[in-house]
């Protein structure tokens, strides 16, 4: 059973999808996730990945999701976020408070990408 915080997070995620537009109707919205830990950690990152998988299940071929796990906070995060944006992500979720400054910095370089 999902807890309230998980449901709230998924609700925010799905609501934010309404603001993402694809370049072409045939082209899926590419959504990136940057995880602070491994997907198999059965905690914070695991729950975020469950949300990612739910998006894939709900939206099918309308979305493409990508993720990078075990990204340390700081310069490595900036590199990963920047590369994800350069690789065509329309929206990027950075899932750690420690990613805030790198996310803000990269967002200035990619104004057409939505960052959460």
Tab-separated table of N, CA and C in Angstrom:
chain	number	residue	atom	x	y	z
A	1	UNK	N	0.843	-1.180	0.000
A	1	UNK	CA	0.000	0.000	0.000
A	1	UNK	C	0.886	1.240	0.000
A	2	UNK	N	0.590	2.163	-0.873
A	2	UNK	CA	1.394	3.386	-0.951
A	2	UNK	C	1.047	4.308	0.208
A	3	UNK	N	2.056	5.000	0.727
A	3	UNK	CA	1.776	5.967	1.767
A	3	UNK	C	1.375	7.297	1.130
A	4	UNK	N	0.906	8.226	1.936
A	4	UNK	CA	0.416	9.525	1.464
A	4	UNK	C	1.501	10.281	0.707
A	5	UNK	N	2.723	10.260	1.205
A	5	UNK	CA	3.809	11.000	0.560
A	5	UNK	C	4.092	10.445	-0.836
A	6	UNK	N	4.051	9.141	-0.983
A	6	UNK	CA	4.257	8.530	-2.302
A	6	UNK	C	3.145	8.927	-3.260
A	7	UNK	N	1.910	8.900	-2.781
A	7	UNK	CA	0.785	9.291	-3.628
A	7	UNK	C	0.873	10.759	-4.013
A	8	UNK	N	1.256	11.605	-3.067
A	8	UNK	CA	1.413	13.030	-3.352
A	8	UNK	C	2.484	13.242	-4.414
A	9	UNK	N	3.603	12.554	-4.266
A	9	UNK	CA	4.694	12.682	-5.233
A	9	UNK	C	4.274	12.242	-6.620
A	10	UNK	N	3.582	11.121	-6.698
A	10	UNK	CA	3.100	10.650	-8.001
A	10	UNK	C	2.077	11.615	-8.582
A	11	UNK	N	1.226	12.175	-7.731
A	11	UNK	CA	0.241	13.153	-8.203
A	11	UNK	C	0.907	14.380	-8.792
A	12	UNK	N	1.929	14.877	-8.109
A	12	UNK	CA	2.685	16.027	-8.623
A	12	UNK	C	3.353	15.678	-9.943
A	13	UNK	N	3.880	14.483	-10.010
A	13	UNK	CA	4.554	14.049	-11.234
A	13	UNK	C	3.585	14.020	-12.405
A	14	UNK	N	2.427	13.383	-12.217
A	14	UNK	CA	1.462	13.287	-13.307
A	14	UNK	C	0.932	14.667	-13.690
A	15	UNK	N	0.726	15.535	-12.701
A	15	UNK	CA	0.271	16.888	-13.009
A	15	UNK	C	1.301	17.635	-13.841
A	16	UNK	N	2.566	17.441	-13.536
A	16	UNK	CA	3.611	18.143	-14.281
A	16	UNK	C	3.712	17.657	-15.720
A	17	UNK	N	3.296	16.424	-15.990
A	17	UNK	CA	3.322	15.922	-17.371
A	17	UNK	C	2.408	16.737	-18.275
A	18	UNK	N	1.375	17.337	-17.711
A	18	UNK	CA	0.452	18.133	-18.511
A	18	UNK	C	1.138	19.347	-19.117
A	19	UNK	N	2.235	19.789	-18.524
A	19	UNK	CA	2.922	20.978	-19.000
A	19	UNK	C	4.040	20.671	-19.983
A	20	UNK	N	4.300	19.416	-20.225
A	20	UNK	CA	5.364	19.024	-21.150
A	20	UNK	C	4.760	18.830	-22.527
A	21	UNK	N	5.373	19.452	-23.526
A	21	UNK	CA	4.910	19.254	-24.894
A	21	UNK	C	6.026	18.648	-25.712
A	22	UNK	N	5.670	17.730	-26.572
A	22	UNK	CA	6.654	17.098	-27.442
A	22	UNK	C	6.838	17.929	-28.698
A	23	UNK	N	7.989	17.774	-29.335
A	23	UNK	CA	8.271	18.440	-30.589
A	23	UNK	C	7.315	17.934	-31.659
A	24	UNK	N	6.998	16.681	-31.619
A	24	UNK	CA	6.121	16.048	-32.600
A	24	UNK	C	5.181	15.110	-31.863
A	25	UNK	N	3.973	14.979	-32.392
A	25	UNK	CA	3.009	14.091	-31.746
A	25	UNK	C	3.505	12.647	-31.740
A	26	UNK	N	4.305	12.282	-32.733
A	26	UNK	CA	4.814	10.918	-32.817
A	26	UNK	C	6.026	10.696	-31.924
A	27	UNK	N	6.637	11.762	-31.476
A	27	UNK	CA	7.843	11.664	-30.656
A	27	UNK	C	7.459	11.610	-29.178
A	28	UNK	N	7.908	10.599	-28.444
A	28	UNK	CA	7.538	10.512	-27.026
A	28	UNK	C	8.226	11.595	-26.190
A	29	UNK	N	7.576	11.958	-25.102
A	29	UNK	CA	8.180	12.869	-24.138
A	29	UNK	C	9.261	12.092	-23.402
A	30	UNK	N	10.470	12.613	-23.418
A	30	UNK	CA	11.596	11.935	-22.762
A	30	UNK	C	11.756	12.508	-21.357
A	31	UNK	N	11.660	11.631	-20.367
A	31	UNK	CA	11.716	12.039	-18.966
A	31	UNK	C	12.904	11.365	-18.300
A	32	UNK	N	13.768	12.172	-17.712
A	32	UNK	CA	14.953	11.656	-17.050
A	32	UNK	C	14.837	11.715	-15.536
A	33	UNK	N	15.470	10.772	-14.887
A	33	UNK	CA	15.507	10.706	-13.429
A	33	UNK	C	16.955	10.561	-12.994
A	34	UNK	N	17.357	11.380	-12.035
A	34	UNK	CA	18.705	11.287	-11.474
A	34	UNK	C	18.536	10.823	-10.031
A	35	UNK	N	19.072	9.651	-9.733
A	35	UNK	CA	18.893	9.017	-8.428
A	35	UNK	C	20.166	9.108	-7.589
A	36	UNK	N	19.978	9.380	-6.309
A	36	UNK	CA	21.102	9.491	-5.388
A	36	UNK	C	21.639	8.121	-4.957
A	37	UNK	N	20.821	7.107	-5.045
A	37	UNK	CA	21.239	5.764	-4.635
A	37	UNK	C	20.901	4.742	-5.697
A	38	UNK	N	21.176	3.475	-5.407
A	38	UNK	CA	20.837	2.418	-6.361
A	38	UNK	C	19.333	2.122	-6.343
A	39	UNK	N	18.804	1.727	-7.480
A	39	UNK	CA	17.380	1.411	-7.592
A	39	UNK	C	16.989	0.302	-6.619
A	40	UNK	N	17.863	-0.626	-6.365
A	40	UNK	CA	17.559	-1.774	-5.509
A	40	UNK	C	17.678	-1.475	-4.015
A	41	UNK	N	17.764	-0.202	-3.627
A	41	UNK	CA	17.979	0.121	-2.214
A	41	UNK	C	16.756	-0.085	-1.327
A	42	UNK	N	15.594	-0.340	-1.921
A	42	UNK	CA	14.347	-0.567	-1.177
A	42	UNK	C	13.980	0.620	-0.303
A	43	UNK	N	14.368	1.813	-0.701
A	43	UNK	CA	14.044	3.022	0.044
A	43	UNK	C	13.692	4.159	-0.898
A	44	UNK	N	14.343	5.299	-0.662
A	44	UNK	CA	14.087	6.541	-1.391
A	44	UNK	C	14.156	6.348	-2.910
A	45	UNK	N	15.243	5.839	-3.404
A	45	UNK	CA	15.418	5.668	-4.849
A	45	UNK	C	14.472	4.611	-5.400
A	46	UNK	N	14.275	3.549	-4.668
A	46	UNK	CA	13.356	2.490	-5.096
A	46	UNK	C	11.954	3.051	-5.329
A	47	UNK	N	11.489	3.900	-4.407
A	47	UNK	CA	10.147	4.484	-4.537
A	47	UNK	C	10.072	5.427	-5.735
A	48	UNK	N	11.122	6.209	-5.962
A	48	UNK	CA	11.134	7.066	-7.152
A	48	UNK	C	11.081	6.213	-8.418
A	49	UNK	N	11.790	5.120	-8.419
A	49	UNK	CA	11.794	4.272	-9.603
A	49	UNK	C	10.442	3.600	-9.810
A	50	UNK	N	9.755	3.293	-8.749
A	50	UNK	CA	8.393	2.759	-8.891
A	50	UNK	C	7.499	3.784	-9.574
A	51	UNK	N	7.690	5.058	-9.229
A	51	UNK	CA	6.937	6.128	-9.892
A	51	UNK	C	7.268	6.196	-11.376
A	52	UNK	N	8.548	6.061	-11.694
A	52	UNK	CA	8.987	6.077	-13.097
A	52	UNK	C	8.328	4.933	-13.868
A	53	UNK	N	8.332	3.757	-13.286
A	53	UNK	CA	7.725	2.595	-13.936
A	53	UNK	C	6.212	2.761	-14.088
A	54	UNK	N	5.573	3.401	-13.113
A	54	UNK	CA	4.132	3.659	-13.201
A	54	UNK	C	3.824	4.613	-14.352
A	55	UNK	N	4.688	5.593	-14.561
A	55	UNK	CA	4.511	6.521	-15.679
A	55	UNK	C	4.609	5.768	-17.003
A	56	UNK	N	5.594	4.894	-17.115
A	56	UNK	CA	5.733	4.098	-18.338
A	56	UNK	C	4.491	3.245	-18.581
A	57	UNK	N	3.992	2.634	-17.532
A	57	UNK	CA	2.819	1.771	-17.659
A	57	UNK	C	1.585	2.584	-18.045
A	58	UNK	N	1.407	3.725	-17.415
A	58	UNK	CA	0.232	4.567	-17.655
A	58	UNK	C	0.247	5.214	-19.038
A	59	UNK	N	1.409	5.669	-19.479
A	59	UNK	CA	1.484	6.471	-20.707
A	59	UNK	C	2.057	5.725	-21.906
A	60	UNK	N	2.525	4.511	-21.702
A	60	UNK	CA	2.990	3.668	-22.806
A	60	UNK	C	4.007	4.333	-23.706
A	61	UNK	N	3.751	4.285	-25.001
A	61	UNK	CA	4.727	4.808	-25.960
A	61	UNK	C	4.698	6.329	-26.100
A	62	UNK	N	3.895	7.010	-25.287
A	62	UNK	CA	3.885	8.477	-25.287
A	62	UNK	C	5.067	9.039	-24.512
A	63	UNK	N	5.693	8.194	-23.690
A	63	UNK	CA	6.843	8.628	-22.901
A	63	UNK	C	8.004	7.656	-23.073
A	64	UNK	N	9.178	8.203	-22.880
A	64	UNK	CA	10.402	7.402	-22.790
A	64	UNK	C	11.082	7.854	-21.510
A	65	UNK	N	11.408	6.932	-20.638
A	65	UNK	CA	12.094	7.322	-19.412
A	65	UNK	C	13.522	6.792	-19.425
A	66	UNK	N	14.390	7.586	-18.826
A	66	UNK	CA	15.789	7.201	-18.654
A	66	UNK	C	16.175	7.543	-17.219
A	67	UNK	N	17.163	6.835	-16.689
A	67	UNK	CA	17.609	7.158	-15.337
A	67	UNK	C	19.086	6.849	-15.189
A	68	UNK	N	19.679	7.556	-14.229
A	68	UNK	CA	21.054	7.286	-13.819
A	68	UNK	C	20.999	7.142	-12.308
A	69	UNK	N	21.525	6.044	-11.802
A	69	UNK	CA	21.472	5.794	-10.365
A	69	UNK	C	22.827	6.016	-9.710
A	70	UNK	N	22.789	6.192	-8.402
A	70	UNK	CA	23.994	6.353	-7.572
A	70	UNK	C	24.856	7.532	-8.014
A	71	UNK	N	24.204	8.674	-8.234
A	71	UNK	CA	24.912	9.891	-8.636
A	71	UNK	C	25.218	10.701	-7.378
A	72	UNK	N	26.492	10.972	-7.143
A	72	UNK	CA	26.860	11.740	-5.956
A	72	UNK	C	26.451	13.199	-6.130
A	73	UNK	N	26.152	13.833	-5.011
A	73	UNK	CA	25.757	15.238	-5.030
A	73	UNK	C	26.986	16.098	-5.303
A	74	UNK	N	26.825	17.159	-6.075
A	74	UNK	CA	27.942	18.044	-6.395
A	74	UNK	C	28.265	18.029	-7.875
A	75	UNK	N	29.558	18.137	-8.213
A	75	UNK	CA	29.964	18.237	-9.624
A	75	UNK	C	29.511	17.062	-10.491
A	76	UNK	N	29.487	15.855	-9.940
A	76	UNK	CA	29.050	14.704	-10.727
A	76	UNK	C	27.578	14.840	-11.093
A	77	UNK	N	26.782	15.357	-10.175
A	77	UNK	CA	25.358	15.559	-10.453
A	77	UNK	C	25.177	16.557	-11.588
A	78	UNK	N	25.926	17.632	-11.559
A	78	UNK	CA	25.825	18.636	-12.629
A	78	UNK	C	26.158	18.016	-13.986
A	79	UNK	N	27.177	17.199	-14.029
A	79	UNK	CA	27.578	16.544	-15.274
A	79	UNK	C	26.474	15.627	-15.789
A	80	UNK	N	25.898	14.823	-14.895
A	80	UNK	CA	24.854	13.873	-15.291
A	80	UNK	C	23.594	14.612	-15.748
A	81	UNK	N	23.183	15.625	-15.010
A	81	UNK	CA	21.983	16.390	-15.357
A	81	UNK	C	22.171	17.087	-16.699
A	82	UNK	N	23.324	17.683	-16.886
A	82	UNK	CA	23.630	18.376	-18.140
A	82	UNK	C	23.619	17.408	-19.322
A	83	UNK	N	24.206	16.246	-19.143
A	83	UNK	CA	24.235	15.254	-20.221
A	83	UNK	C	22.832	14.760	-20.554
A	84	UNK	N	22.012	14.577	-19.520
A	84	UNK	CA	20.646	14.117	-19.736
A	84	UNK	C	19.864	15.146	-20.559
A	85	UNK	N	20.032	16.419	-20.223
A	85	UNK	CA	19.370	17.487	-20.979
A	85	UNK	C	19.898	17.535	-22.408
A	86	UNK	N	21.206	17.423	-22.574
A	86	UNK	CA	21.815	17.444	-23.910
A	86	UNK	C	21.360	16.249	-24.748
A	87	UNK	N	21.040	15.149	-24.095
A	87	UNK	CA	20.583	13.943	-24.795
A	87	UNK	C	19.098	13.995	-25.154
A	88	UNK	N	18.447	15.121	-24.865
A	88	UNK	CA	17.076	15.315	-25.324
A	88	UNK	C	15.968	15.115	-24.320
A	89	UNK	N	16.282	15.049	-23.033
A	89	UNK	CA	15.209	14.921	-22.043
A	89	UNK	C	14.356	16.188	-22.055
A	90	UNK	N	13.028	16.015	-22.068
A	90	UNK	CA	12.099	17.137	-22.007
A	90	UNK	C	11.838	17.557	-20.568
A	91	UNK	N	12.000	16.616	-19.656
A	91	UNK	CA	11.769	16.854	-18.233
A	91	UNK	C	12.771	16.010	-17.459
A	92	UNK	N	13.315	16.595	-16.383
A	92	UNK	CA	14.293	15.869	-15.568
A	92	UNK	C	13.918	16.005	-14.098
A	93	UNK	N	13.831	14.873	-13.429
A	93	UNK	CA	13.585	14.839	-11.995
A	93	UNK	C	14.902	14.553	-11.290
A	94	UNK	N	15.324	15.487	-10.457
A	94	UNK	CA	16.522	15.285	-9.639
A	94	UNK	C	16.013	15.008	-8.227
A	95	UNK	N	16.291	13.841	-7.712
A	95	UNK	CA	15.560	13.309	-6.561
A	95	UNK	C	16.281	13.440	-5.223
A	96	UNK	N	17.146	14.439	-5.114
A	96	UNK	CA	17.827	14.673	-3.842
A	96	UNK	C	17.973	16.171	-3.617
A	97	UNK	N	17.799	16.603	-2.373
A	97	UNK	CA	17.977	18.015	-2.036
A	97	UNK	C	19.372	18.487	-2.431
A	98	UNK	N	20.355	17.617	-2.325
A	98	UNK	CA	21.728	17.961	-2.673
A	98	UNK	C	21.942	18.232	-4.155
A	99	UNK	N	20.932	17.938	-4.979
A	99	UNK	CA	21.021	18.225	-6.415
A	99	UNK	C	20.495	19.625	-6.756
A	100	UNK	N	20.008	20.357	-5.763
A	100	UNK	CA	19.347	21.630	-6.035
A	100	UNK	C	20.236	22.609	-6.803
A	101	UNK	N	21.413	22.908	-6.301
A	101	UNK	CA	22.273	23.892	-6.969
A	101	UNK	C	22.723	23.436	-8.354
A	102	UNK	N	23.157	22.185	-8.522
A	102	UNK	CA	23.491	21.746	-9.882
A	102	UNK	C	22.283	21.803	-10.829
A	103	UNK	N	21.100	21.497	-10.317
A	103	UNK	CA	19.895	21.540	-11.150
A	103	UNK	C	19.602	22.963	-11.597
A	104	UNK	N	19.703	23.906	-10.687
A	104	UNK	CA	19.464	25.316	-11.026
A	104	UNK	C	20.468	25.784	-12.070
A	105	UNK	N	21.704	25.413	-11.901
A	105	UNK	CA	22.752	25.812	-12.844
A	105	UNK	C	22.486	25.252	-14.245
A	106	UNK	N	22.150	23.976	-14.322
A	106	UNK	CA	21.885	23.344	-15.619
A	106	UNK	C	20.598	23.897	-16.230
A	107	UNK	N	19.588	24.171	-15.415
A	107	UNK	CA	18.316	24.693	-15.922
A	107	UNK	C	18.508	26.009	-16.669
A	108	UNK	N	19.448	26.812	-16.242
A	108	UNK	CA	19.728	28.083	-16.927
A	108	UNK	C	20.289	27.844	-18.329
A	109	UNK	N	20.971	26.730	-18.517
A	109	UNK	CA	21.560	26.403	-19.817
A	109	UNK	C	20.558	25.720	-20.750
A	110	UNK	N	19.483	25.174	-20.187
A	110	UNK	CA	18.482	24.442	-20.972
A	110	UNK	C	17.081	24.964	-20.621
A	111	UNK	N	16.733	26.169	-21.091
A	111	UNK	CA	15.457	26.782	-20.696
A	111	UNK	C	14.210	26.040	-21.186
A	112	UNK	N	14.329	25.186	-22.172
A	112	UNK	CA	13.167	24.460	-22.684
A	112	UNK	C	12.931	23.122	-21.989
A	113	UNK	N	13.809	22.762	-21.075
A	113	UNK	CA	13.659	21.521	-20.312
A	113	UNK	C	12.993	21.862	-18.984
A	114	UNK	N	12.048	21.045	-18.574
A	114	UNK	CA	11.383	21.216	-17.275
A	114	UNK	C	12.166	20.436	-16.233
A	115	UNK	N	12.451	21.083	-15.112
A	115	UNK	CA	13.196	20.448	-14.024
A	115	UNK	C	12.324	20.389	-12.785
A	116	UNK	N	12.328	19.248	-12.115
A	116	UNK	CA	11.565	19.041	-10.879
A	116	UNK	C	12.489	18.535	-9.813
